Amino acid sequence: MPIHIIPITRRRFLRVSASGAVVAITAPAVRSASDEEFSVDPHRFVFLSDTHIMADPTAEARGINMASHLRKVVSEIVVQASRAAGVIINGDLATDGSPPTLGAYRYLGQILDPLSKQGMPIHFTMGNCDRRVLFKEALTEMLPDTPPIAGRFVNIIETERANFFILDSLLNTEKTVTEGSLGMKQIEWLQRAIDQHSNKPGIVICHHNINLPTNLGGTQVSGLRDGAALLDVLRSRNCVKAFVFGHTHEWRNWEVDGIHFINLPTTAYIFSPDEPCGWVNVRLEKQGMSLMLKSLDKAHPKHGKNLTLFWRK
């Protein structure tokens, strides 16, 4: 079950396999009336994560007004010289401080509306602070008749240079718990989906981190309970080139067996004073991917720094 907002002028039909095993949506390629004002770069995408929006526009957490931060991010995205082919928001869309409400997701949609008006598709994942039922009621415009994974929001975004595999790691739908889980059915779906789309580099996107031991570059905890099973899938399929996640409110990257692990920054509040708040400008290259951090604090030492990643052979 994909979750995304696609402007009416750019909607695409979902392609579902006969078995319902794989759902894919193709990144927009046709022109709309607004294309005369904004040139679309089919290889450019925007990544952001952990927006933590509440229904109350004045609500704060850790001294930060999350809505104000996200509005700033949106305003920066819409004035870029070329329009991104898509925006991916990687979970914790709402916050558990309210707790999450229908109003929070509706307000999120309002904040993101300038992106939709520019014709940019917006794709989402579920984080541990989210509620699927509320999100679906407030924001989802397109759903397949037969979701590939019952009760989970998964998606494949096909682009010219890579395929994005969007996962759903929300574990508890009744209350907020920090850990996440994919479940065996979703992991099996991912295996099939990657195998059926192995003609291009694969980028797997999930809200939760994989709890990696220090010898594999990580000391993070409170991530995926079944992260080891996911890592087996990623390592055993050479077409998988990167794993993108949020959850920890950090901007980091490292490699495991040539797979790039990319930890997205939050747009909301930070846990460490040295971390940036902001978004990531992404461009898919023929042999890799370039990422540039756009910090809301323009004086942050990592702001504007370009990171170039090359795909494993």
JSON list of C-alpha atoms in Angstrom, two decimals, residues 127-279:
[
{"chain": "A", "resi": 127, "resn": "GLY", "atom": "CA", "xyz": [7.64, 6.21, 11.82]},
{"chain": "A", "resi": 128, "resn": "ASN", "atom": "CA", "xyz": [7.18, 5.01, 15.38]},
{"chain": "A", "resi": 129, "resn": "CYS", "atom": "CA", "xyz": [5.29, 8.21, 16.31]},
{"chain": "A", "resi": 130, "resn": "ASP", "atom": "CA", "xyz": [2.77, 7.81, 13.48]},
{"chain": "A", "resi": 131, "resn": "ARG", "atom": "CA", "xyz": [-0.69, 6.25, 13.26]},
{"chain": "A", "resi": 132, "resn": "ARG", "atom": "CA", "xyz": [-1.61, 4.59, 9.96]},
{"chain": "A", "resi": 133, "resn": "VAL", "atom": "CA", "xyz": [-5.37, 5.00, 10.33]},
{"chain": "A", "resi": 134, "resn": "LEU", "atom": "CA", "xyz": [-5.13, 8.74, 10.96]},
{"chain": "A", "resi": 135, "resn": "PHE", "atom": "CA", "xyz": [-2.64, 9.27, 8.17]},
{"chain": "A", "resi": 136, "resn": "LYS", "atom": "CA", "xyz": [-4.78, 7.35, 5.70]},
{"chain": "A", "resi": 137, "resn": "GLU", "atom": "CA", "xyz": [-7.90, 9.34, 6.58]},
{"chain": "A", "resi": 138, "resn": "ALA", "atom": "CA", "xyz": [-6.16, 12.69, 6.35]},
{"chain": "A", "resi": 139, "resn": "LEU", "atom": "CA", "xyz": [-3.72, 12.44, 3.45]},
{"chain": "A", "resi": 140, "resn": "THR", "atom": "CA", "xyz": [-3.84, 9.38, 1.22]},
{"chain": "A", "resi": 141, "resn": "GLU", "atom": "CA", "xyz": [-5.23, 10.04, -2.26]},
{"chain": "A", "resi": 142, "resn": "MET", "atom": "CA", "xyz": [-4.35, 6.82, -4.07]},
{"chain": "A", "resi": 143, "resn": "LEU", "atom": "CA", "xyz": [-4.47, 3.27, -2.75]},
{"chain": "A", "resi": 144, "resn": "PRO", "atom": "CA", "xyz": [-4.46, -0.03, -4.64]},
{"chain": "A", "resi": 145, "resn": "ASP", "atom": "CA", "xyz": [-7.51, -2.25, -4.30]},
{"chain": "A", "resi": 146, "resn": "THR", "atom": "CA", "xyz": [-5.32, -5.06, -3.02]},
{"chain": "A", "resi": 147, "resn": "PRO", "atom": "CA", "xyz": [-2.40, -3.86, -0.91]},
{"chain": "A", "resi": 148, "resn": "PRO", "atom": "CA", "xyz": [0.73, -6.01, -1.30]},
{"chain": "A", "resi": 149, "resn": "ILE", "atom": "CA", "xyz": [1.20, -6.22, 2.47]},
{"chain": "A", "resi": 150, "resn": "ALA", "atom": "CA", "xyz": [-1.95, -6.10, 4.57]},
{"chain": "A", "resi": 151, "resn": "GLY", "atom": "CA", "xyz": [-1.77, -3.34, 7.15]},
{"chain": "A", "resi": 152, "resn": "ARG", "atom": "CA", "xyz": [1.54, -1.96, 5.88]},
{"chain": "A", "resi": 153, "resn": "PHE", "atom": "CA", "xyz": [2.34, 1.00, 3.64]},
{"chain": "A", "resi": 154, "resn": "VAL", "atom": "CA", "xyz": [4.98, -0.03, 1.10]},
{"chain": "A", "resi": 155, "resn": "ASN", "atom": "CA", "xyz": [5.87, 1.38, -2.27]},
{"chain": "A", "resi": 156, "resn": "ILE", "atom": "CA", "xyz": [8.30, 1.25, -5.18]},
{"chain": "A", "resi": 157, "resn": "ILE", "atom": "CA", "xyz": [9.20, 4.46, -6.98]},
{"chain": "A", "resi": 158, "resn": "GLU", "atom": "CA", "xyz": [10.75, 3.81, -10.35]},
{"chain": "A", "resi": 159, "resn": "THR", "atom": "CA", "xyz": [13.03, 6.47, -11.81]},
{"chain": "A", "resi": 160, "resn": "GLU", "atom": "CA", "xyz": [15.33, 6.58, -14.78]},
{"chain": "A", "resi": 161, "resn": "ARG", "atom": "CA", "xyz": [18.50, 5.91, -12.78]},
{"chain": "A", "resi": 162, "resn": "ALA", "atom": "CA", "xyz": [17.35, 4.03, -9.68]},
{"chain": "A", "resi": 163, "resn": "ASN", "atom": "CA", "xyz": [14.43, 2.38, -7.90]},
{"chain": "A", "resi": 164, "resn": "PHE", "atom": "CA", "xyz": [13.34, 3.47, -4.43]},
{"chain": "A", "resi": 165, "resn": "PHE", "atom": "CA", "xyz": [11.87, 0.78, -2.16]},
{"chain": "A", "resi": 166, "resn": "ILE", "atom": "CA", "xyz": [9.74, 2.40, 0.55]},
{"chain": "A", "resi": 167, "resn": "LEU", "atom": "CA", "xyz": [9.22, 0.35, 3.73]},
{"chain": "A", "resi": 168, "resn": "ASP", "atom": "CA", "xyz": [6.91, 0.60, 6.74]},
{"chain": "A", "resi": 169, "resn": "SER", "atom": "CA", "xyz": [8.61, -0.02, 10.10]},
{"chain": "A", "resi": 170, "resn": "LEU", "atom": "CA", "xyz": [5.81, 1.15, 12.42]},
{"chain": "A", "resi": 171, "resn": "LEU", "atom": "CA", "xyz": [5.53, -1.54, 15.11]},
{"chain": "A", "resi": 172, "resn": "ASN", "atom": "CA", "xyz": [2.79, -0.43, 17.49]},
{"chain": "A", "resi": 173, "resn": "THR", "atom": "CA", "xyz": [-0.30, 1.31, 16.11]},
{"chain": "A", "resi": 174, "resn": "GLU", "atom": "CA", "xyz": [-1.90, 1.99, 19.52]},
{"chain": "A", "resi": 175, "resn": "LYS", "atom": "CA", "xyz": [0.86, 3.77, 21.38]},
{"chain": "A", "resi": 176, "resn": "THR", "atom": "CA", "xyz": [4.29, 5.13, 20.62]},
{"chain": "A", "resi": 177, "resn": "VAL", "atom": "CA", "xyz": [7.22, 2.79, 21.16]},
{"chain": "A", "resi": 178, "resn": "THR", "atom": "CA", "xyz": [10.70, 3.64, 20.02]},
{"chain": "A", "resi": 179, "resn": "GLU", "atom": "CA", "xyz": [11.58, 0.38, 18.28]},
{"chain": "A", "resi": 180, "resn": "GLY", "atom": "CA", "xyz": [10.38, -0.62, 14.85]},
{"chain": "A", "resi": 181, "resn": "SER", "atom": "CA", "xyz": [9.74, -3.85, 12.98]},
{"chain": "A", "resi": 182, "resn": "LEU", "atom": "CA", "xyz": [9.15, -4.86, 9.37]},
{"chain": "A", "resi": 183, "resn": "GLY", "atom": "CA", "xyz": [7.76, -8.35, 9.89]},
{"chain": "A", "resi": 184, "resn": "MET", "atom": "CA", "xyz": [8.58, -11.40, 7.80]},
{"chain": "A", "resi": 185, "resn": "LYS", "atom": "CA", "xyz": [5.86, -10.74, 5.20]},
{"chain": "A", "resi": 186, "resn": "GLN", "atom": "CA", "xyz": [7.28, -7.31, 4.43]},
{"chain": "A", "resi": 187, "resn": "ILE", "atom": "CA", "xyz": [10.83, -8.62, 4.28]},
{"chain": "A", "resi": 188, "resn": "GLU", "atom": "CA", "xyz": [9.72, -11.36, 1.88]},
{"chain": "A", "resi": 189, "resn": "TRP", "atom": "CA", "xyz": [7.88, -8.74, -0.19]},
{"chain": "A", "resi": 190, "resn": "LEU", "atom": "CA", "xyz": [11.05, -6.65, -0.33]},
{"chain": "A", "resi": 191, "resn": "GLN", "atom": "CA", "xyz": [13.06, -9.64, -1.53]},
{"chain": "A", "resi": 192, "resn": "ARG", "atom": "CA", "xyz": [10.60, -10.24, -4.37]},
{"chain": "A", "resi": 193, "resn": "ALA", "atom": "CA", "xyz": [10.36, -6.55, -5.20]},
{"chain": "A", "resi": 194, "resn": "ILE", "atom": "CA", "xyz": [14.13, -6.11, -5.42]},
{"chain": "A", "resi": 195, "resn": "ASP", "atom": "CA", "xyz": [14.51, -9.26, -7.50]},
{"chain": "A", "resi": 196, "resn": "GLN", "atom": "CA", "xyz": [11.82, -8.05, -9.90]},
{"chain": "A", "resi": 197, "resn": "HIS", "atom": "CA", "xyz": [13.45, -4.63, -10.20]},
{"chain": "A", "resi": 198, "resn": "SER", "atom": "CA", "xyz": [17.12, -5.58, -10.27]},
{"chain": "A", "resi": 199, "resn": "ASN", "atom": "CA", "xyz": [17.77, -3.81, -13.58]},
{"chain": "A", "resi": 200, "resn": "LYS", "atom": "CA", "xyz": [18.61, -0.56, -11.79]},
{"chain": "A", "resi": 201, "resn": "PRO", "atom": "CA", "xyz": [20.37, 0.46, -8.58]},
{"chain": "A", "resi": 202, "resn": "GLY", "atom": "CA", "xyz": [18.08, -0.01, -5.59]},
{"chain": "A", "resi": 203, "resn": "ILE", "atom": "CA", "xyz": [17.75, 2.45, -2.71]},
{"chain": "A", "resi": 204, "resn": "VAL", "atom": "CA", "xyz": [15.85, 1.10, 0.31]},
{"chain": "A", "resi": 205, "resn": "ILE", "atom": "CA", "xyz": [14.16, 3.70, 2.51]},
{"chain": "A", "resi": 206, "resn": "CYS", "atom": "CA", "xyz": [12.85, 3.02, 6.02]},
{"chain": "A", "resi": 207, "resn": "HIS", "atom": "CA", "xyz": [12.23, 5.23, 9.04]},
{"chain": "A", "resi": 208, "resn": "HIS", "atom": "CA", "xyz": [14.09, 3.03, 11.53]},
{"chain": "A", "resi": 209, "resn": "ASN", "atom": "CA", "xyz": [17.78, 2.33, 11.65]},
{"chain": "A", "resi": 210, "resn": "ILE", "atom": "CA", "xyz": [19.32, -1.12, 11.69]},
{"chain": "A", "resi": 211, "resn": "ASN", "atom": "CA", "xyz": [20.99, -1.77, 15.05]},
{"chain": "A", "resi": 212, "resn": "LEU", "atom": "CA", "xyz": [24.52, -2.37, 13.83]},
{"chain": "A", "resi": 213, "resn": "PRO", "atom": "CA", "xyz": [27.50, -3.51, 15.88]},
{"chain": "A", "resi": 214, "resn": "THR", "atom": "CA", "xyz": [30.44, -1.13, 16.08]},
{"chain": "A", "resi": 215, "resn": "ASN", "atom": "CA", "xyz": [32.51, -3.17, 13.61]},
{"chain": "A", "resi": 216, "resn": "LEU", "atom": "CA", "xyz": [29.85, -2.40, 10.96]},
{"chain": "A", "resi": 217, "resn": "GLY", "atom": "CA", "xyz": [29.83, 1.32, 11.62]},
{"chain": "A", "resi": 218, "resn": "GLY", "atom": "CA", "xyz": [27.00, 1.70, 14.09]},
{"chain": "A", "resi": 219, "resn": "THR", "atom": "CA", "xyz": [26.34, 1.91, 17.78]},
{"chain": "A", "resi": 220, "resn": "GLN", "atom": "CA", "xyz": [22.68, 2.84, 17.41]},
{"chain": "A", "resi": 221, "resn": "VAL", "atom": "CA", "xyz": [19.94, 1.14, 19.39]},
{"chain": "A", "resi": 222, "resn": "SER", "atom": "CA", "xyz": [16.13, 1.32, 19.42]},
{"chain": "A", "resi": 223, "resn": "GLY", "atom": "CA", "xyz": [15.97, 0.56, 15.71]},
{"chain": "A", "resi": 224, "resn": "LEU", "atom": "CA", "xyz": [14.51, -2.40, 13.85]},
{"chain": "A", "resi": 225, "resn": "ARG", "atom": "CA", "xyz": [13.89, -5.54, 15.88]},
{"chain": "A", "resi": 226, "resn": "ASP", "atom": "CA", "xyz": [14.38, -7.55, 12.69]},
{"chain": "A", "resi": 227, "resn": "GLY", "atom": "CA", "xyz": [17.21, -5.43, 11.33]},
{"chain": "A", "resi": 228, "resn": "ALA", "atom": "CA", "xyz": [19.51, -8.45, 10.95]},
{"chain": "A", "resi": 229, "resn": "ALA", "atom": "CA", "xyz": [17.05, -10.07, 8.54]},
{"chain": "A", "resi": 230, "resn": "LEU", "atom": "CA", "xyz": [16.80, -6.83, 6.55]},
{"chain": "A", "resi": 231, "resn": "LEU", "atom": "CA", "xyz": [20.58, -6.51, 6.43]},
{"chain": "A", "resi": 232, "resn": "ASP", "atom": "CA", "xyz": [20.80, -10.05, 5.00]},
{"chain": "A", "resi": 233, "resn": "VAL", "atom": "CA", "xyz": [18.47, -9.00, 2.17]},
{"chain": "A", "resi": 234, "resn": "LEU", "atom": "CA", "xyz": [20.47, -5.86, 1.43]},
{"chain": "A", "resi": 235, "resn": "ARG", "atom": "CA", "xyz": [23.86, -7.56, 1.47]},
{"chain": "A", "resi": 236, "resn": "SER", "atom": "CA", "xyz": [22.81, -10.51, -0.67]},
{"chain": "A", "resi": 237, "resn": "ARG", "atom": "CA", "xyz": [21.44, -8.40, -3.55]},
{"chain": "A", "resi": 238, "resn": "ASN", "atom": "CA", "xyz": [24.12, -6.49, -5.39]},
{"chain": "A", "resi": 239, "resn": "CYS", "atom": "CA", "xyz": [21.64, -4.16, -7.05]},
{"chain": "A", "resi": 240, "resn": "VAL", "atom": "CA", "xyz": [20.94, -2.63, -3.60]},
{"chain": "A", "resi": 241, "resn": "LYS", "atom": "CA", "xyz": [23.27, 0.33, -3.28]},
{"chain": "A", "resi": 242, "resn": "ALA", "atom": "CA", "xyz": [21.98, 2.36, -0.32]},
{"chain": "A", "resi": 243, "resn": "PHE", "atom": "CA", "xyz": [19.84, 2.23, 2.81]},
{"chain": "A", "resi": 244, "resn": "VAL", "atom": "CA", "xyz": [18.27, 5.54, 3.88]},
{"chain": "A", "resi": 245, "resn": "PHE", "atom": "CA", "xyz": [16.74, 6.03, 7.32]},
{"chain": "A", "resi": 246, "resn": "GLY", "atom": "CA", "xyz": [15.82, 8.69, 9.88]},
{"chain": "A", "resi": 247, "resn": "HIS", "atom": "CA", "xyz": [14.66, 8.15, 13.48]},
{"chain": "A", "resi": 248, "resn": "THR", "atom": "CA", "xyz": [17.88, 9.17, 15.26]},
{"chain": "A", "resi": 249, "resn": "HIS", "atom": "CA", "xyz": [17.79, 12.88, 14.26]},
{"chain": "A", "resi": 250, "resn": "GLU", "atom": "CA", "xyz": [21.37, 12.69, 12.99]},
{"chain": "A", "resi": 251, "resn": "TRP", "atom": "CA", "xyz": [23.16, 13.43, 9.72]},
{"chain": "A", "resi": 252, "resn": "ARG", "atom": "CA", "xyz": [25.63, 10.58, 9.15]},
{"chain": "A", "resi": 253, "resn": "ASN", "atom": "CA", "xyz": [26.78, 8.15, 6.49]},
{"chain": "A", "resi": 254, "resn": "TRP", "atom": "CA", "xyz": [28.96, 5.04, 6.35]},
{"chain": "A", "resi": 255, "resn": "GLU", "atom": "CA", "xyz": [29.29, 1.80, 4.37]},
{"chain": "A", "resi": 256, "resn": "VAL", "atom": "CA", "xyz": [28.59, -1.86, 5.05]},
{"chain": "A", "resi": 257, "resn": "ASP", "atom": "CA", "xyz": [29.93, -4.18, 2.32]},
{"chain": "A", "resi": 258, "resn": "GLY", "atom": "CA", "xyz": [29.76, -1.28, -0.11]},
{"chain": "A", "resi": 259, "resn": "ILE", "atom": "CA", "xyz": [26.14, -0.41, 0.78]},
{"chain": "A", "resi": 260, "resn": "HIS", "atom": "CA", "xyz": [25.81, 3.24, 1.75]},
{"chain": "A", "resi": 261, "resn": "PHE", "atom": "CA", "xyz": [23.96, 3.84, 5.02]},
{"chain": "A", "resi": 262, "resn": "ILE", "atom": "CA", "xyz": [22.50, 7.36, 5.05]},
{"chain": "A", "resi": 263, "resn": "ASN", "atom": "CA", "xyz": [21.04, 8.75, 8.27]},
{"chain": "A", "resi": 264, "resn": "LEU", "atom": "CA", "xyz": [18.76, 11.72, 7.48]},
{"chain": "A", "resi": 265, "resn": "PRO", "atom": "CA", "xyz": [18.62, 14.81, 9.70]},
{"chain": "A", "resi": 266, "resn": "THR", "atom": "CA", "xyz": [15.39, 15.95, 11.33]},
{"chain": "A", "resi": 267, "resn": "THR", "atom": "CA", "xyz": [13.45, 19.02, 10.27]},
{"chain": "A", "resi": 268, "resn": "ALA", "atom": "CA", "xyz": [12.23, 19.37, 13.86]},
{"chain": "A", "resi": 269, "resn": "TYR", "atom": "CA", "xyz": [14.22, 19.21, 17.10]},
{"chain": "A", "resi": 270, "resn": "ILE", "atom": "CA", "xyz": [17.66, 17.72, 17.60]},
{"chain": "A", "resi": 271, "resn": "PHE", "atom": "CA", "xyz": [18.90, 15.39, 20.33]},
{"chain": "A", "resi": 272, "resn": "SER", "atom": "CA", "xyz": [22.51, 16.56, 20.15]},
{"chain": "A", "resi": 273, "resn": "PRO", "atom": "CA", "xyz": [23.44, 20.27, 19.96]},
{"chain": "A", "resi": 274, "resn": "ASP", "atom": "CA", "xyz": [26.00, 19.52, 17.26]},
{"chain": "A", "resi": 275, "resn": "GLU", "atom": "CA", "xyz": [23.44, 18.05, 14.85]},
{"chain": "A", "resi": 276, "resn": "PRO", "atom": "CA", "xyz": [21.75, 20.09, 12.10]},
{"chain": "A", "resi": 277, "resn": "CYS", "atom": "CA", "xyz": [18.04, 20.53, 11.39]},
{"chain": "A", "resi": 278, "resn": "GLY", "atom": "CA", "xyz": [17.12, 20.64, 7.74]},
{"chain": "A", "resi": 279, "resn": "TRP", "atom": "CA", "xyz": [16.71, 18.65, 4.55]}
]
